[in-house]
Amino acid sequence: MMRTYNIILLFIATCISGVVFFFACTYTYESKLSVLKQKAKSTFIEAVDQEVKRRNVEGPLVSYFEPKYVAADVPDSVCIRDSLGIHEYPLDRNKHYMNITSNRDLRALHSYTFGKHPIIADSLNIIWREYLLEAHLPIESALSVSVTDEKGKVKSCNKTQCEWCNFSNIVFIVYIGYACEIEVKGYIYYSIWSIIHFELLLYLLLCIFIVYGMYKTWILVRKKLVLMQQKNTIEVLKIVKEVDSTPVRSYMLKEDMIFYAEKKTIELRGIKTRLSPQANELLELFLNNKEKHYILKDDEIMSKLWPNRKERVENVHKAVGRLRNILHKLDSDIDIKRGVETYQLIL
């Protein structure tokens, strides 16, 4: 029973630490992933600036033609004038706030620069990866670039070729240009292990210590409770002895198991089991040898059980075996083990 109780305690401690481990890992992962996405986006913006500078393009002719919307925070549309004429683009409010810059002149420069020479995903990705390395992020990256026309339809799209690019690896979606006509999706190859491998090992080690600490604490508390219960039982037995004026030979085998030698019974959770005179005497003989760790020699057993005649050792084995079977039925943790011409009671 004690073994089963310990297993239950260990299971409960493991479950509690498992829940703590899960939430700690989840919080750490989400925090570090958020930082990773911020760094990825900031390094990409630096890569775009580097690409614009590399092309060495001077200011374009871009105009904003909607006087009735001049005072508005976000206009419904913008007009871009280039060598082919004036182009009116619808301006999505969400895209407006997801643009890599809020500066209108810089947005205009992006539209002019990448309008004449569109962004090549592979080329820009190489520059981005260099900035990622400078930010101490030696990870694989990829880009997907799509450009829309005045009607909002995609007119061109190019993407870095890689097998791992999917929705789960997107770290940002941003827009470039005066009309936010260029959409860029950034991908980074990452996993839970690559982001929080150190924290995973640390938290796992801490959980092991937590499980061990909780388990040992509960065992100590349980032992103290058992000792208190035993003390109360001893006090009750003393009172009974004083009232009856007769010797009461009672022994606490387990926290809920008492052996009454006078009555030749073992009481387990209110259920009484009758012992034979021989088994009763043998059990009490073991219990009276507490100082010797409940160890009895074969000769001691024979002299106590058969004081007036010489018996063979086989009879000792049989007597011990019968007592062992009785105790096993009551509690499988209680055993009587054979030594060198000795027997030991294990409680």
Coordinates of C-alpha atoms in Angstrom, one line a residue:
M1 CA 0.0 0.0 0.0
M2 CA 2.8 2.4 0.8
R3 CA 4.4 1.7 -2.5
T4 CA 1.2 2.5 -4.3
Y5 CA 0.8 5.7 -2.3
N6 CA 4.4 6.8 -3.2
I7 CA 3.6 6.1 -6.9
I8 CA 0.5 8.3 -6.7
L9 CA 2.5 11.1 -5.0
L10 CA 5.2 10.9 -7.7
F11 CA 2.5 11.0 -10.4
I12 CA 0.9 14.1 -8.9
A13 CA 4.3 15.9 -8.5
T14 CA 5.2 15.0 -12.1
C15 CA 1.8 16.3 -13.4
I16 CA 2.2 19.6 -11.5
S17 CA 5.8 20.1 -12.7
G18 CA 4.7 19.2 -16.3
V19 CA 2.1 21.9 -16.3
V20 CA 4.6 24.4 -15.0
F21 CA 7.1 23.2 -17.6
F22 CA 4.6 23.7 -20.4
F23 CA 3.5 27.2 -19.4
A24 CA 7.2 28.3 -18.8
C25 CA 8.3 27.0 -22.2
T26 CA 5.2 28.5 -23.9
Y27 CA 5.8 32.0 -22.4
T28 CA 9.6 31.9 -23.2
Y29 CA 9.0 30.7 -26.7
E30 CA 6.4 33.4 -27.5
S31 CA 8.6 36.1 -26.0
K32 CA 11.7 35.1 -27.9
L33 CA 9.8 34.5 -31.1
S34 CA 8.4 38.1 -30.8
V35 CA 11.9 39.4 -30.4
L36 CA 13.1 37.4 -33.4
K37 CA 10.3 38.8 -35.5
Q38 CA 11.1 42.3 -34.5
K39 CA 14.8 41.8 -35.3
A40 CA 13.9 40.2 -38.6
K41 CA 11.7 43.1 -39.6
S42 CA 14.2 45.8 -38.6
T43 CA 17.0 44.1 -40.5
F44 CA 14.8 43.7 -43.6
I45 CA 14.1 47.4 -43.5
E46 CA 17.8 48.0 -43.4
A47 CA 18.3 45.7 -46.3
V48 CA 15.7 47.7 -48.3
D49 CA 17.5 51.0 -47.5
Q50 CA 20.7 49.4 -48.6
E51 CA 19.1 48.2 -51.9
V52 CA 17.8 51.7 -52.6
K53 CA 21.2 53.3 -51.9
R54 CA 22.9 50.7 -54.1
R55 CA 20.7 51.6 -57.1
N56 CA 21.6 55.3 -56.6
V57 CA 18.2 56.6 -57.9
E58 CA 17.4 60.3 -57.6
G59 CA 14.0 61.7 -56.6
P60 CA 11.0 60.8 -58.8
L61 CA 8.0 62.9 -59.9
V62 CA 5.3 61.7 -57.6
S63 CA 2.2 63.7 -56.8
Y64 CA -0.7 63.4 -54.4
F65 CA -3.8 64.5 -56.1
E66 CA -6.9 64.3 -53.9
P67 CA -7.4 67.7 -52.4
K68 CA -10.6 66.7 -50.6
Y69 CA -8.6 64.1 -48.7
V70 CA -5.6 66.2 -47.8
A71 CA -6.8 66.7 -44.2
A72 CA -7.6 63.0 -43.8
D73 CA -5.4 60.7 -41.8
V74 CA -5.4 58.0 -44.5
P75 CA -6.7 58.9 -48.0
D76 CA -8.8 56.5 -50.0
S77 CA -6.5 56.6 -53.0
V78 CA -3.2 58.1 -54.2
C79 CA -2.0 59.1 -57.6
I80 CA 1.5 58.4 -58.9
R81 CA 2.9 60.2 -62.0
D82 CA 5.6 58.5 -64.0
S83 CA 6.8 58.5 -67.6
L84 CA 3.7 56.6 -68.6
G85 CA 1.3 59.1 -67.1
I86 CA -0.8 59.3 -63.9
H87 CA -1.9 56.2 -62.1
E88 CA -4.5 56.2 -59.4
Y89 CA -4.1 53.5 -56.8
P90 CA -6.6 52.6 -54.1
L91 CA -5.0 52.8 -50.6
D92 CA -5.9 50.1 -48.1
R93 CA -5.9 51.4 -44.6
N94 CA -4.3 48.3 -43.1
K95 CA -1.6 48.3 -45.7
H96 CA -0.9 52.0 -45.0
Y97 CA -0.1 51.2 -41.4
M98 CA 2.0 48.1 -42.4
N99 CA 4.3 50.1 -44.7
I100 CA 8.0 50.0 -43.8
T101 CA 8.0 53.8 -43.5
S102 CA 5.5 56.5 -42.7
N103 CA 7.6 59.1 -44.6
R104 CA 5.7 60.0 -47.8
D105 CA 8.8 61.2 -49.7
L106 CA 10.5 57.9 -48.9
R107 CA 7.5 55.9 -50.0
A108 CA 7.5 57.9 -53.2
L109 CA 11.2 57.1 -53.7
H110 CA 10.5 53.4 -53.2
S111 CA 7.7 53.4 -55.7
Y112 CA 9.9 55.1 -58.3
T113 CA 12.9 53.0 -57.6
F114 CA 11.2 49.6 -57.6
G115 CA 8.8 50.7 -60.3
K116 CA 11.6 51.0 -62.8
H117 CA 13.6 48.1 -61.5
P118 CA 11.4 45.6 -59.6
I119 CA 12.6 43.9 -56.5
I120 CA 14.2 40.5 -57.1
A121 CA 13.5 38.3 -54.1
D122 CA 16.7 36.3 -54.2
S123 CA 18.9 39.4 -54.5
L124 CA 17.2 41.3 -51.7
N125 CA 17.2 38.1 -49.6
I126 CA 21.1 37.9 -49.8
I127 CA 21.3 41.5 -48.5
W128 CA 18.8 40.7 -45.7
R129 CA 20.7 37.6 -44.7
E130 CA 23.9 39.7 -44.3
Y131 CA 22.1 42.0 -41.9
L132 CA 20.7 39.0 -40.0
L133 CA 24.2 37.7 -39.5
E134 CA 25.2 41.2 -38.2
A135 CA 22.3 40.9 -35.7
H136 CA 23.7 37.5 -34.6
L137 CA 20.9 35.6 -36.3
P138 CA 22.6 32.9 -38.4
I139 CA 19.4 31.5 -39.8
E140 CA 18.0 30.7 -43.2
S141 CA 15.7 33.3 -44.7
A142 CA 13.5 33.7 -47.8
L143 CA 11.3 36.4 -49.3
S144 CA 8.1 36.5 -51.4
V145 CA 7.5 39.7 -53.4
S146 CA 4.3 40.6 -55.2
V147 CA 3.3 43.8 -56.9
T148 CA -0.3 45.0 -57.6
D149 CA -1.6 47.3 -60.3
E150 CA -4.1 50.2 -60.1
K151 CA -7.0 47.7 -59.8
G152 CA -5.5 45.9 -56.9
K153 CA -4.6 42.8 -59.0
V154 CA -1.3 41.1 -58.7
K155 CA 0.7 41.8 -61.8
S156 CA 4.0 40.2 -60.8
C157 CA 5.3 37.9 -58.1
N158 CA 8.6 36.3 -57.4
K159 CA 9.8 34.2 -54.4
T160 CA 12.9 32.7 -53.0
Q161 CA 12.9 29.0 -53.9
C162 CA 13.1 26.8 -50.7
E163 CA 11.3 23.7 -49.5
W164 CA 10.6 25.0 -45.9
C165 CA 8.7 28.2 -46.9
N166 CA 5.2 28.0 -45.6
F167 CA 2.7 30.0 -43.5
S168 CA 4.1 28.8 -40.2
N169 CA 7.5 30.3 -41.0
I170 CA 6.3 33.8 -41.9
V171 CA 7.8 36.4 -39.5
F172 CA 6.4 39.5 -41.1
I173 CA 4.3 40.9 -43.9
V174 CA 5.1 44.5 -44.9
Y175 CA 4.3 46.9 -47.7
I176 CA 6.5 49.2 -49.8
G177 CA 5.7 52.1 -52.0
Y178 CA 3.6 55.3 -52.1
A179 CA 0.4 53.2 -52.7
C180 CA 1.6 50.2 -50.7
E181 CA 1.6 48.4 -54.0
I182 CA 4.5 46.1 -53.1
E183 CA 3.8 43.3 -50.6
V184 CA 6.8 41.5 -49.1
K185 CA 6.5 38.4 -46.9
G186 CA 9.5 37.4 -44.9
Y187 CA 10.3 33.8 -44.0
I188 CA 12.7 32.5 -41.4
Y189 CA 13.5 28.8 -40.9
Y190 CA 13.1 28.2 -37.1
S191 CA 11.8 25.7 -34.7
I192 CA 11.0 25.5 -31.0
W193 CA 14.4 23.8 -30.4
S194 CA 16.4 26.4 -32.3
I195 CA 14.7 29.3 -30.3
I196 CA 14.6 28.0 -26.8
H197 CA 17.0 24.9 -26.7
F198 CA 18.9 26.3 -23.7
E199 CA 15.7 27.2 -21.8
L200 CA 14.2 23.8 -22.6
L201 CA 17.1 22.0 -20.9
L202 CA 17.2 24.4 -18.0
Y203 CA 13.4 24.1 -17.4
L204 CA 13.6 20.3 -17.7
L205 CA 16.4 20.2 -15.1
L206 CA 14.4 22.6 -12.8
C207 CA 11.3 20.4 -13.2
I208 CA 13.3 17.3 -12.1
F209 CA 14.4 19.2 -9.0
I210 CA 10.8 20.3 -8.4
V211 CA 9.4 16.8 -8.7
Y212 CA 12.1 15.5 -6.4
G213 CA 11.6 18.3 -3.9
M214 CA 7.8 17.9 -3.8
Y215 CA 8.0 14.2 -3.5
K216 CA 10.5 14.3 -0.6
T217 CA 8.5 17.0 1.1
W218 CA 5.3 15.0 0.9
I219 CA 7.0 11.9 2.2
L220 CA 8.4 13.8 5.2
V221 CA 5.0 15.4 5.9
R222 CA 3.4 11.9 5.6
K223 CA 5.9 10.4 8.0
K224 CA 5.3 13.2 10.5
L225 CA 1.5 12.6 10.3
V226 CA 2.1 8.8 10.8
L227 CA 4.3 9.5 13.9
M228 CA 1.6 11.8 15.3
Q229 CA -1.0 9.0 14.7
Q230 CA 1.3 6.4 16.3
K231 CA 1.8 8.7 19.3
N232 CA -1.9 9.1 19.7
T233 CA -2.4 5.3 19.4
I234 CA 0.2 4.6 22.0
E235 CA -1.5 7.1 24.4
V236 CA -4.8 5.4 23.8
L237 CA -3.3 2.0 24.5
K238 CA -1.7 3.3 27.7
I239 CA -5.1 4.5 28.9
V240 CA -6.7 1.1 28.1
K241 CA -3.9 -0.6 30.0
E242 CA -4.5 1.6 33.1
V243 CA -8.2 1.1 33.0
D244 CA -8.1 -2.7 32.5
S245 CA -5.1 -3.3 34.7
T246 CA -4.0 -5.9 32.3
P247 CA -1.0 -5.9 29.9
V248 CA -2.0 -4.8 26.4
R249 CA 0.6 -6.0 23.9
S250 CA -0.2 -3.9 20.8
Y251 CA 2.1 -3.0 18.0
M252 CA 1.7 -0.5 15.2
L253 CA 2.8 -2.3 12.0
K254 CA 1.6 0.4 9.6
E255 CA -0.2 3.7 9.9
D256 CA -3.5 1.9 9.7
M257 CA -2.5 -1.6 10.8
I258 CA -2.3 -2.6 14.5
F259 CA -1.3 -6.1 15.8
Y260 CA -3.0 -7.0 19.1
A261 CA -0.9 -9.9 20.5
E262 CA -3.3 -10.5 23.4
K263 CA -6.2 -10.9 21.1
K264 CA -4.2 -12.8 18.4
T265 CA -5.6 -10.4 15.8
I266 CA -4.4 -7.9 13.2
E267 CA -6.7 -4.9 12.6
L268 CA -6.4 -3.2 9.2
R269 CA -8.7 -0.2 8.6
G270 CA -11.3 -1.7 11.0
I271 CA -11.1 -5.2 9.6
K272 CA -9.8 -7.8 12.0
T273 CA -7.8 -10.9 10.9
R274 CA -7.4 -13.8 13.4
L275 CA -3.9 -15.4 13.8
S276 CA -3.1 -18.9 14.9
P277 CA -1.3 -19.1 18.3
Q278 CA 2.0 -20.1 16.5
A279 CA 1.8 -17.2 14.0
N280 CA 0.8 -14.8 16.7
E281 CA 3.8 -15.8 18.9
L282 CA 6.2 -15.7 15.9
L283 CA 5.1 -12.2 14.8
E284 CA 5.4 -10.9 18.4
L285 CA 8.8 -12.5 18.6
F286 CA 9.9 -10.5 15.5
L287 CA 8.5 -7.3 16.8
N288 CA 10.3 -7.6 20.1
N289 CA 13.6 -7.6 18.2
K290 CA 13.4 -4.1 16.9
E291 CA 16.9 -3.3 18.2
K292 CA 18.2 -6.1 16.0
H293 CA 16.2 -4.8 13.0
Y294 CA 13.6 -7.5 13.4
I295 CA 16.1 -10.3 12.7
L296 CA 15.7 -13.7 14.3
K297 CA 18.0 -16.7 14.1
D298 CA 16.6 -20.1 13.3
D299 CA 17.7 -21.4 16.7
E300 CA 15.8 -18.5 18.4
I301 CA 12.6 -19.3 16.6
M302 CA 12.9 -23.0 17.4
S303 CA 13.6 -22.4 21.1
K304 CA 10.6 -20.0 21.4
L305 CA 8.1 -22.0 19.4
W306 CA 9.1 -25.4 20.5
P307 CA 10.9 -25.0 23.9
N308 CA 10.4 -28.6 25.1
R309 CA 11.5 -30.5 22.0
K310 CA 14.0 -30.4 19.2
E311 CA 12.5 -29.5 15.8
R312 CA 13.9 -29.5 12.3
V313 CA 14.7 -26.3 10.4
E314 CA 12.0 -27.3 7.9
N315 CA 9.4 -26.6 10.5
V316 CA 10.8 -23.1 11.0
H317 CA 10.5 -22.5 7.3
K318 CA 6.9 -23.7 7.3
A319 CA 6.0 -21.5 10.3
V320 CA 7.6 -18.4 8.7
G321 CA 6.0 -19.2 5.4
R322 CA 2.5 -19.3 6.9
L323 CA 3.0 -16.0 8.7
R324 CA 4.4 -14.5 5.5
N325 CA 1.3 -15.5 3.6
I326 CA -1.0 -13.9 6.2
L327 CA 1.0 -10.6 6.2
H328 CA 1.2 -10.5 2.4
K329 CA -2.6 -10.8 2.1
L330 CA -3.0 -7.8 4.4
D331 CA -0.2 -5.6 2.9
S332 CA 2.1 -6.7 0.0
D333 CA 4.9 -4.4 1.2
I334 CA 5.3 -6.4 4.4
D335 CA 7.7 -9.3 3.9
I336 CA 9.8 -11.8 5.8
K337 CA 13.2 -12.3 4.0
R338 CA 15.6 -15.2 4.4
G339 CA 19.2 -14.6 5.4
V340 CA 22.0 -16.8 6.5
E341 CA 20.3 -19.0 9.1
T342 CA 18.1 -16.0 9.9
Y343 CA 14.8 -14.4 9.0
Q344 CA 14.1 -10.6 8.9
L345 CA 10.7 -9.0 9.1
I346 CA 10.4 -6.1 6.6
L347 CA 7.7 -3.5 7.5

